[in-house]
Amino acid sequence: MNCLLHTFPLDSREYDAVGLFFWTTVGFSWVLSFAGLLLREGKRNYSIVDRLWPVFPALLAIQWSVLTVTNEIGHKALLVQSLVLVWSLRLTYNSVRRGDYALGAEDYRWTYVRRRFSSALVWEVFNFLFISVFQVSLLYLMAKPIRHIATHEPNDGENGEWTAAELVLAAAMVASLVVEAVADQQQYRF
């Protein structure tokens, strides 16, 4: 880790902040992975990580906003973080009304996945590596560009203007959120 951090031209304050970003995020992810593993073992419910999908990226976005190197968030980072928060709220609402957060609720697909494993030991290895570690890591990697934007985006002054590509991508994300919300409602009514 230290070798990686020293490859970039950072002053000591930035070096400390990058280290803080890395270790708090990784620590948070590890705690969630192992907590999910322990909770699953106690309840034999493999949907614990499924409940993190709607909220984990938003939690990381909030965490990275709080830990920014400059303590200032530029307008692009604010937009991206707002879109992630709206996406998270939409997905959480949809999950709640489907009953995903009900006590003891488990995604029906895990029953079919478990049947494919003849050995309890192989299932437990799969449980740890895929369900606990891989899925939380995937959620982290999905949210990681937010950290880059929050820490590297120029603030509203010099070089902070929107490019045409950024405007198109922002509009596409807003349109995607609208389409997803409409599709959620249509699926729920069906």
XYZ file of N, CA and C in Angstrom:
570
model
N 0.832 -1.198 0.000
C 0.000 0.000 0.000
C 0.870 1.253 0.000
N 1.884 1.292 0.892
C 2.738 2.471 0.955
C 3.465 2.693 -0.356
N 3.923 1.614 -0.978
C 4.607 1.708 -2.259
C 3.675 2.315 -3.317
N 2.442 1.878 -3.329
C 1.459 2.390 -4.285
C 1.207 3.875 -4.049
N 1.049 4.267 -2.801
C 0.757 5.665 -2.500
C 1.921 6.584 -2.852
N 3.154 6.089 -2.716
C 4.312 6.936 -3.006
C 4.587 7.080 -4.498
N 3.922 6.313 -5.341
C 4.123 6.443 -6.779
C 3.463 7.692 -7.328
N 2.501 8.229 -6.630
C 1.795 9.422 -7.090
C 2.384 10.648 -6.407
N 2.471 11.768 -7.103
C 3.013 12.973 -6.470
C 1.994 13.597 -5.521
N 2.020 13.211 -4.274
C 1.083 13.719 -3.276
C 1.856 14.423 -2.174
N 1.281 15.513 -1.654
C 1.898 16.094 -0.475
C 1.459 15.270 0.737
N 2.008 15.555 1.904
C 1.761 14.711 3.073
C 0.282 14.705 3.475
N -0.409 15.841 3.325
C -1.838 15.901 3.677
C -2.644 15.015 2.731
N -2.335 15.087 1.425
C -3.038 14.253 0.453
C -2.712 12.779 0.671
N -1.450 12.477 0.969
C -1.034 11.103 1.238
C -1.843 10.528 2.401
N -1.971 11.291 3.488
C -2.743 10.840 4.647
C -4.218 10.644 4.287
N -4.769 11.557 3.480
C -6.183 11.464 3.098
C -6.439 10.256 2.211
N -5.522 9.982 1.264
C -5.691 8.811 0.396
C -5.624 7.537 1.224
N -4.682 7.482 2.152
C -4.590 6.325 3.041
C -5.857 6.167 3.872
N -6.392 7.281 4.355
C -7.632 7.253 5.129
C -8.787 6.751 4.265
N -8.872 7.239 3.014
C -9.890 6.745 2.078
C -9.794 5.239 1.929
N -8.590 4.779 1.624
C -8.398 3.363 1.341
C -8.768 2.507 2.551
N -8.189 2.799 3.698
C -8.386 1.927 4.849
C -9.791 2.020 5.437
N -10.412 3.192 5.431
C -11.780 3.254 5.953
C -12.743 2.523 5.032
N -12.541 2.653 3.730
C -13.422 1.977 2.776
C -13.222 0.475 2.812
N -11.981 0.047 2.768
C -11.703 -1.387 2.802
C -12.149 -1.969 4.143
N -11.868 -1.255 5.218
C -12.299 -1.736 6.533
C -13.810 -1.860 6.613
N -14.514 -0.854 6.106
C -15.978 -0.871 6.079
C -16.473 -2.069 5.265
N -15.842 -2.315 4.115
C -16.235 -3.439 3.257
C -15.964 -4.769 3.950
N -14.811 -4.891 4.579
C -14.483 -6.138 5.275
C -15.440 -6.409 6.426
N -15.748 -5.366 7.190
C -16.693 -5.524 8.305
C -18.042 -6.010 7.769
N -18.520 -5.392 6.675
C -19.795 -5.821 6.092
C -19.731 -7.255 5.574
N -18.611 -7.631 4.955
C -18.462 -8.997 4.442
C -18.545 -10.013 5.575
N -17.764 -9.784 6.628
C -17.739 -10.752 7.718
C -19.018 -10.713 8.553
N -19.608 -9.538 8.720
C -20.883 -9.455 9.431
C -21.952 -10.209 8.664
N -21.966 -10.044 7.343
C -22.920 -10.788 6.524
C -22.709 -12.277 6.625
N -21.456 -12.702 6.622
C -21.152 -14.130 6.752
C -21.650 -14.666 8.089
N -21.383 -13.948 9.165
C -21.818 -14.400 10.490
C -23.341 -14.400 10.615
N -23.981 -13.349 10.107
C -25.443 -13.296 10.176
C -26.074 -14.423 9.374
N -25.503 -14.722 8.215
C -26.044 -15.810 7.396
C -25.921 -17.134 8.116
N -24.774 -17.351 8.740
C -24.562 -18.632 9.410
C -25.538 -18.811 10.561
N -25.802 -17.759 11.281
C -26.736 -17.858 12.392
C -28.171 -18.090 11.940
N -28.545 -17.505 10.828
C -29.933 -17.560 10.358
C -30.131 -18.501 9.171
N -29.020 -18.937 8.551
C -29.095 -19.729 7.309
C -29.874 -18.967 6.235
N -29.698 -17.654 6.242
C -30.344 -16.788 5.260
C -29.235 -16.144 4.437
N -29.213 -16.408 3.148
C -28.117 -15.968 2.298
C -28.434 -14.669 1.560
N -29.458 -13.965 1.978
C -29.834 -12.698 1.345
C -29.371 -11.476 2.128
N -28.476 -11.663 3.080
C -27.996 -10.530 3.871
C -27.301 -9.509 2.960
N -26.407 -9.966 2.081
C -25.709 -9.046 1.182
C -26.682 -8.441 0.175
N -27.717 -9.180 -0.205
C -28.718 -8.636 -1.129
C -29.330 -7.352 -0.571
N -29.418 -7.264 0.732
C -29.990 -6.075 1.365
C -29.034 -4.888 1.314
N -27.755 -5.159 1.049
C -26.773 -4.082 0.948
C -26.772 -3.417 -0.423
N -27.217 -4.137 -1.463
C -27.154 -3.596 -2.817
C -27.798 -2.223 -2.943
N -28.950 -1.975 -2.361
C -29.539 -0.639 -2.526
C -28.815 0.467 -1.760
N -28.144 0.145 -0.659
C -27.632 1.209 0.211
C -26.116 1.369 0.216
N -25.366 0.328 -0.070
C -23.904 0.387 0.068
C -23.263 1.454 -0.824
N -23.611 1.553 -2.126
C -22.996 2.619 -2.935
C -23.293 4.019 -2.396
N -24.495 4.246 -1.901
C -24.826 5.559 -1.346
C -24.038 5.818 -0.060
N -23.874 4.783 0.773
C -23.080 4.952 1.990
C -21.631 5.298 1.654
N -21.080 4.635 0.632
C -19.716 4.959 0.215
C -19.632 6.380 -0.320
N -20.621 6.802 -1.112
C -20.623 8.165 -1.650
C -20.639 9.189 -0.517
N -21.445 8.927 0.496
C -21.507 9.841 1.649
C -20.182 9.832 2.396
N -19.629 8.639 2.611
C -18.355 8.520 3.306
C -17.267 9.287 2.553
N -17.204 9.126 1.249
C -16.171 9.801 0.462
C -16.394 11.301 0.412
N -17.637 11.732 0.495
C -17.901 13.177 0.551
C -17.348 13.767 1.832
N -17.522 13.047 2.918
C -17.053 13.515 4.218
C -15.531 13.516 4.280
N -14.891 12.555 3.619
C -13.448 12.409 3.714
C -12.675 13.053 2.560
N -13.276 13.965 1.815
C -12.568 14.550 0.671
C -11.308 15.268 1.117
N -10.331 15.250 0.237
C -9.036 15.854 0.549
C -9.178 17.347 0.797
N -9.959 18.024 -0.013
C -10.062 19.484 0.085
C -11.210 19.943 0.975
N -12.048 19.027 1.393
C -13.261 19.341 2.152
C -14.213 20.221 1.363
N -14.019 20.297 0.066
C -14.938 21.000 -0.820
C -15.380 20.023 -1.892
N -16.659 20.016 -2.182
C -17.178 19.114 -3.197
C -17.574 19.951 -4.404
N -17.020 19.620 -5.556
C -17.340 20.342 -6.770
C -18.730 19.999 -7.268
N -19.211 20.764 -8.229
C -20.578 20.585 -8.717
C -20.770 19.262 -9.452
N -19.746 18.759 -10.123
C -19.882 17.462 -10.811
C -19.997 16.328 -9.792
N -19.145 16.360 -8.778
C -19.199 15.328 -7.745
C -20.537 15.374 -7.011
N -21.028 16.573 -6.759
C -22.312 16.716 -6.085
C -23.442 16.110 -6.922
N -23.405 16.341 -8.239
C -24.419 15.753 -9.115
C -24.340 14.236 -9.108
N -23.137 13.695 -9.253
C -22.973 12.242 -9.281
C -23.444 11.630 -7.961
N -23.051 12.229 -6.857
C -23.449 11.703 -5.553
C -24.955 11.815 -5.350
N -25.554 12.876 -5.852
C -27.017 13.033 -5.759
C -27.730 11.963 -6.583
N -27.226 11.702 -7.779
C -27.832 10.669 -8.624
C -27.714 9.294 -7.977
N -26.572 9.005 -7.366
C -26.397 7.723 -6.673
C -27.362 7.638 -5.496
N -27.533 8.726 -4.769
C -28.464 8.741 -3.639
C -29.903 8.519 -4.106
N -30.303 9.163 -5.195
C -31.657 8.961 -5.732
C -31.828 7.524 -6.202
N -30.807 6.979 -6.884
C -30.846 5.572 -7.321
C -31.013 4.660 -6.110
N -30.255 4.941 -5.059
C -30.305 4.128 -3.849
C -31.679 4.201 -3.181
N -32.239 5.396 -3.096
C -33.572 5.556 -2.502
C -34.627 4.801 -3.322
N -34.530 4.891 -4.652
C -35.470 4.195 -5.526
C -35.372 2.686 -5.325
N -34.149 2.177 -5.316
C -33.956 0.735 -5.166
C -34.359 0.261 -3.762
N -34.065 1.055 -2.749
C -34.454 0.695 -1.383
C -35.975 0.659 -1.254
N -36.641 1.675 -1.773
C -38.110 1.708 -1.734
C -38.696 0.479 -2.424
N -38.163 0.171 -3.586
C -38.642 -0.985 -4.343
C -38.395 -2.288 -3.570
N -37.245 -2.401 -2.929
C -36.922 -3.602 -2.147
C -37.828 -3.741 -0.929
N -38.113 -2.621 -0.278
C -38.984 -2.653 0.901
C -40.390 -3.094 0.517
N -40.926 -2.534 -0.540
C -42.301 -2.898 -0.892
C -42.408 -4.319 -1.448
N -41.299 -4.886 -1.943
C -41.296 -6.292 -2.355
C -41.128 -7.228 -1.165
N -40.773 -6.685 -0.005
C -40.608 -7.504 1.190
C -39.196 -8.024 1.399
N -38.213 -7.479 0.672
C -36.837 -7.961 0.790
C -36.225 -7.703 2.167
N -36.729 -6.704 2.880
C -36.190 -6.379 4.192
C -37.021 -6.979 5.332
N -38.013 -7.766 4.991
C -38.825 -8.413 6.031
C -37.958 -9.417 6.790
N -38.245 -9.571 8.067
C -37.488 -10.491 8.905
C -37.563 -11.904 8.320
N -36.422 -12.498 8.048
C -36.379 -13.862 7.525
C -36.545 -13.971 6.020
N -36.739 -12.854 5.331
C -36.930 -12.891 3.875
C -35.631 -13.311 3.194
N -35.759 -14.224 2.242
C -34.603 -14.660 1.463
C -34.998 -14.686 -0.006
N -34.093 -14.210 -0.852
C -34.330 -14.228 -2.292
C -34.556 -15.675 -2.731
N -35.615 -15.914 -3.493
C -35.983 -17.268 -3.909
C -34.882 -17.946 -4.722
N -34.013 -17.175 -5.359
C -32.976 -17.757 -6.212
C -31.929 -18.530 -5.426
N -31.718 -18.165 -4.144
C -30.696 -18.874 -3.361
C -31.077 -20.338 -3.158
N -32.347 -20.656 -3.116
C -32.781 -22.052 -2.987
C -32.283 -22.864 -4.176
N -32.415 -22.303 -5.365
C -31.964 -23.001 -6.576
C -30.439 -23.079 -6.651
N -29.773 -22.023 -6.221
C -28.300 -22.028 -6.239
C -27.769 -23.086 -5.274
N -28.335 -23.178 -4.066
C -27.888 -24.166 -3.074
C -28.012 -25.586 -3.600
N -29.027 -25.861 -4.393
C -29.239 -27.217 -4.928
C -28.102 -27.662 -5.846
N -27.378 -26.732 -6.410
C -26.311 -27.070 -7.344
C -25.037 -27.532 -6.635
N -25.000 -27.409 -5.333
C -23.817 -27.805 -4.562
C -24.117 -29.086 -3.795
N -23.353 -30.133 -4.080
C -23.587 -31.407 -3.391
C -22.835 -31.476 -2.065
N -21.791 -30.681 -1.923
C -20.976 -30.705 -0.717
C -21.244 -29.466 0.129
N -21.445 -29.682 1.420
C -21.657 -28.557 2.340
C -20.401 -27.690 2.429
N -19.226 -28.313 2.352
C -17.977 -27.560 2.417
C -17.825 -26.641 1.204
N -18.137 -27.149 0.012
C -18.043 -26.335 -1.200
C -19.043 -25.180 -1.129
N -20.233 -25.447 -0.602
C -21.222 -24.378 -0.445
C -20.701 -23.295 0.483
N -20.057 -23.670 1.592
C -19.548 -22.684 2.540
C -18.418 -21.855 1.929
N -17.575 -22.500 1.110
C -16.517 -21.757 0.413
C -17.162 -20.760 -0.559
N -18.173 -21.207 -1.310
C -18.912 -20.333 -2.215
C -19.569 -19.198 -1.424
N -20.168 -19.539 -0.302
C -20.818 -18.560 0.567
C -19.829 -17.460 0.951
N -18.636 -17.859 1.384
C -17.661 -16.876 1.817
C -17.110 -16.071 0.641
N -16.622 -16.777 -0.402
C -15.942 -16.094 -1.496
C -16.882 -15.288 -2.382
N -18.002 -15.871 -2.784
C -18.887 -15.166 -3.708
C -19.885 -14.276 -2.987
N -20.624 -14.838 -2.048
C -21.691 -14.075 -1.416
C -21.113 -12.976 -0.516
N -20.124 -13.320 0.288
C -19.605 -12.329 1.241
C -18.578 -11.390 0.621
N -17.524 -11.936 0.057
C -16.409 -11.102 -0.380
C -16.637 -10.509 -1.773
N -16.975 -11.342 -2.755
C -17.084 -10.859 -4.129
C -18.180 -9.812 -4.279
N -19.368 -10.057 -3.727
C -20.462 -9.104 -3.928
C -20.186 -7.757 -3.268
N -19.622 -7.765 -2.073
C -19.297 -6.492 -1.421
C -18.184 -5.783 -2.195
N -17.214 -6.549 -2.707
C -16.147 -5.957 -3.523
C -16.718 -5.367 -4.811
N -17.650 -6.057 -5.420
C -18.286 -5.559 -6.640
C -19.034 -4.248 -6.360
N -19.747 -4.192 -5.256
C -20.438 -2.956 -4.882
C -19.439 -1.818 -4.681
N -18.323 -2.129 -4.040
C -17.281 -1.129 -3.832
C -16.751 -0.622 -5.180
N -16.458 -1.552 -6.093
C -15.903 -1.158 -7.393
C -16.908 -0.362 -8.226
N -18.192 -0.666 -8.068
C -19.213 0.107 -8.778
C -19.243 1.559 -8.296
N -18.975 1.761 -7.021
C -19.042 3.111 -6.439
C -17.703 3.846 -6.500
N -16.622 3.144 -6.798
C -15.289 3.741 -6.743
C -15.111 4.979 -7.625
N -15.709 5.074 -8.816
C -15.549 6.313 -9.591
C -16.026 7.565 -8.846
N -16.969 7.393 -7.938
C -17.435 8.544 -7.146
C -16.282 9.101 -6.320
N -15.480 8.202 -5.752
C -14.332 8.645 -4.960
C -13.369 9.439 -5.821
N -13.130 8.953 -7.016
C -12.212 9.656 -7.910
C -12.739 11.061 -8.228
N -14.008 11.148 -8.529
C -14.598 12.455 -8.843
C -14.535 13.378 -7.622
N -14.846 12.823 -6.446
C -14.863 13.646 -5.233
C -13.476 14.165 -4.871
N -12.434 13.399 -5.182
C -11.092 13.808 -4.768
C -10.289 14.490 -5.853
N -10.657 14.309 -7.116
C -9.834 14.844 -8.197
C -10.516 15.905 -9.052
N -11.796 16.108 -8.880
C -12.503 17.072 -9.715
C -12.098 18.486 -9.331
N -11.786 19.312 -10.335
C -11.555 20.724 -10.005
C -12.860 21.337 -9.498
N -12.752 22.195 -8.537
C -13.951 22.845 -8.023
C -14.499 23.824 -9.047
N -15.560 24.479 -8.730
C -16.314 25.263 -9.698
C -15.501 26.316 -10.445
N -14.283 26.553 -10.070
C -13.486 27.574 -10.739
C -12.834 27.050 -12.002
N -11.536 27.193 -12.059
C -10.750 26.858 -13.243
C -10.938 25.399 -13.676
N -11.161 25.175 -14.946
C -11.317 23.844 -15.561
C -12.488 23.043 -14.998
N -13.430 23.677 -14.370
C -14.560 22.961 -13.802
C -15.794 22.980 -14.678
N -15.673 23.475 -15.913
C -16.832 23.560 -16.787
C -17.231 22.175 -17.281
N -18.485 22.053 -17.600
C -19.020 20.781 -18.101
C -18.646 20.603 -19.569
N -18.244 19.399 -19.920
C -18.016 19.093 -21.330
C -19.326 18.571 -21.917
N -19.399 18.523 -23.230
C -20.605 18.004 -23.890
C -20.838 16.546 -23.490
N -19.769 15.767 -23.414
C -19.904 14.353 -23.030
C -20.458 14.217 -21.612
N -19.993 15.068 -20.698
C -20.487 15.009 -19.319
C -21.965 15.373 -19.245
N -22.369 16.358 -20.021
C -23.788 16.737 -20.049
C -24.650 15.611 -20.606
N -24.173 14.966 -21.673
C -24.916 13.845 -22.263
C -25.012 12.696 -21.258
N -23.910 12.371 -20.584
C -23.927 11.289 -19.590
C -24.830 11.615 -18.405
N -24.815 12.851 -17.944
C -25.690 13.250 -16.839
C -27.153 13.127 -17.242
N -27.486 13.586 -18.449
C -28.866 13.471 -18.942
C -29.260 12.003 -19.098
N -28.337 11.169 -19.577
C -28.617 9.736 -19.738
C -28.868 9.078 -18.379
N -28.125 9.473 -17.366
C -28.330 8.901 -16.031
C -29.679 9.314 -15.461
N -30.045 10.567 -15.628
C -31.350 11.032 -15.155
C -32.459 10.282 -15.895
N -32.311 10.142 -17.209
C -33.306 9.402 -18.004
C -33.371 7.949 -17.561
N -32.227 7.341 -17.277
C -32.209 5.949 -16.800
C -32.945 5.797 -15.480
N -32.750 6.759 -14.580
C -33.453 6.711 -13.292
C -34.966 6.793 -13.486
N -35.406 7.629 -14.395
C -36.839 7.762 -14.669
C -37.381 6.456 -15.262
N -36.669 5.901 -16.240
C -37.098 4.639 -16.867
C -37.139 3.518 -15.827
N -36.130 3.434 -14.959
C -36.099 2.398 -13.919
C -37.265 2.563 -12.946
N -37.563 3.781 -12.557
C -38.679 4.016 -11.634
C -40.009 3.610 -12.264
N -40.200 3.943 -13.529
C -41.434 3.541 -14.236
C -41.492 2.019 -14.349
N -40.375 1.397 -14.703
C -40.334 -0.070 -14.835
C -40.595 -0.750 -13.487
N -40.035 -0.187 -12.400
C -40.296 -0.739 -11.056
C -41.797 -0.735 -10.763
N -42.441 0.380 -11.060
C -43.884 0.493 -10.788
C -44.674 -0.478 -11.648
N -44.312 -0.605 -12.912
C -45.025 -1.533 -13.800
C -44.841 -2.980 -13.317
N -43.636 -3.336 -12.914
C -43.397 -4.699 -12.421
C -44.168 -4.928 -11.115
N -44.178 -3.943 -10.247
C -44.899 -4.086 -8.993
C -46.398 -4.295 -9.210
N -46.978 -3.527 -10.151
C -48.401 -3.697 -10.450
C -48.695 -5.041 -11.094
N -47.773 -5.545 -11.886
C -47.954 -6.818 -12.560
C -48.006 -7.951 -11.539
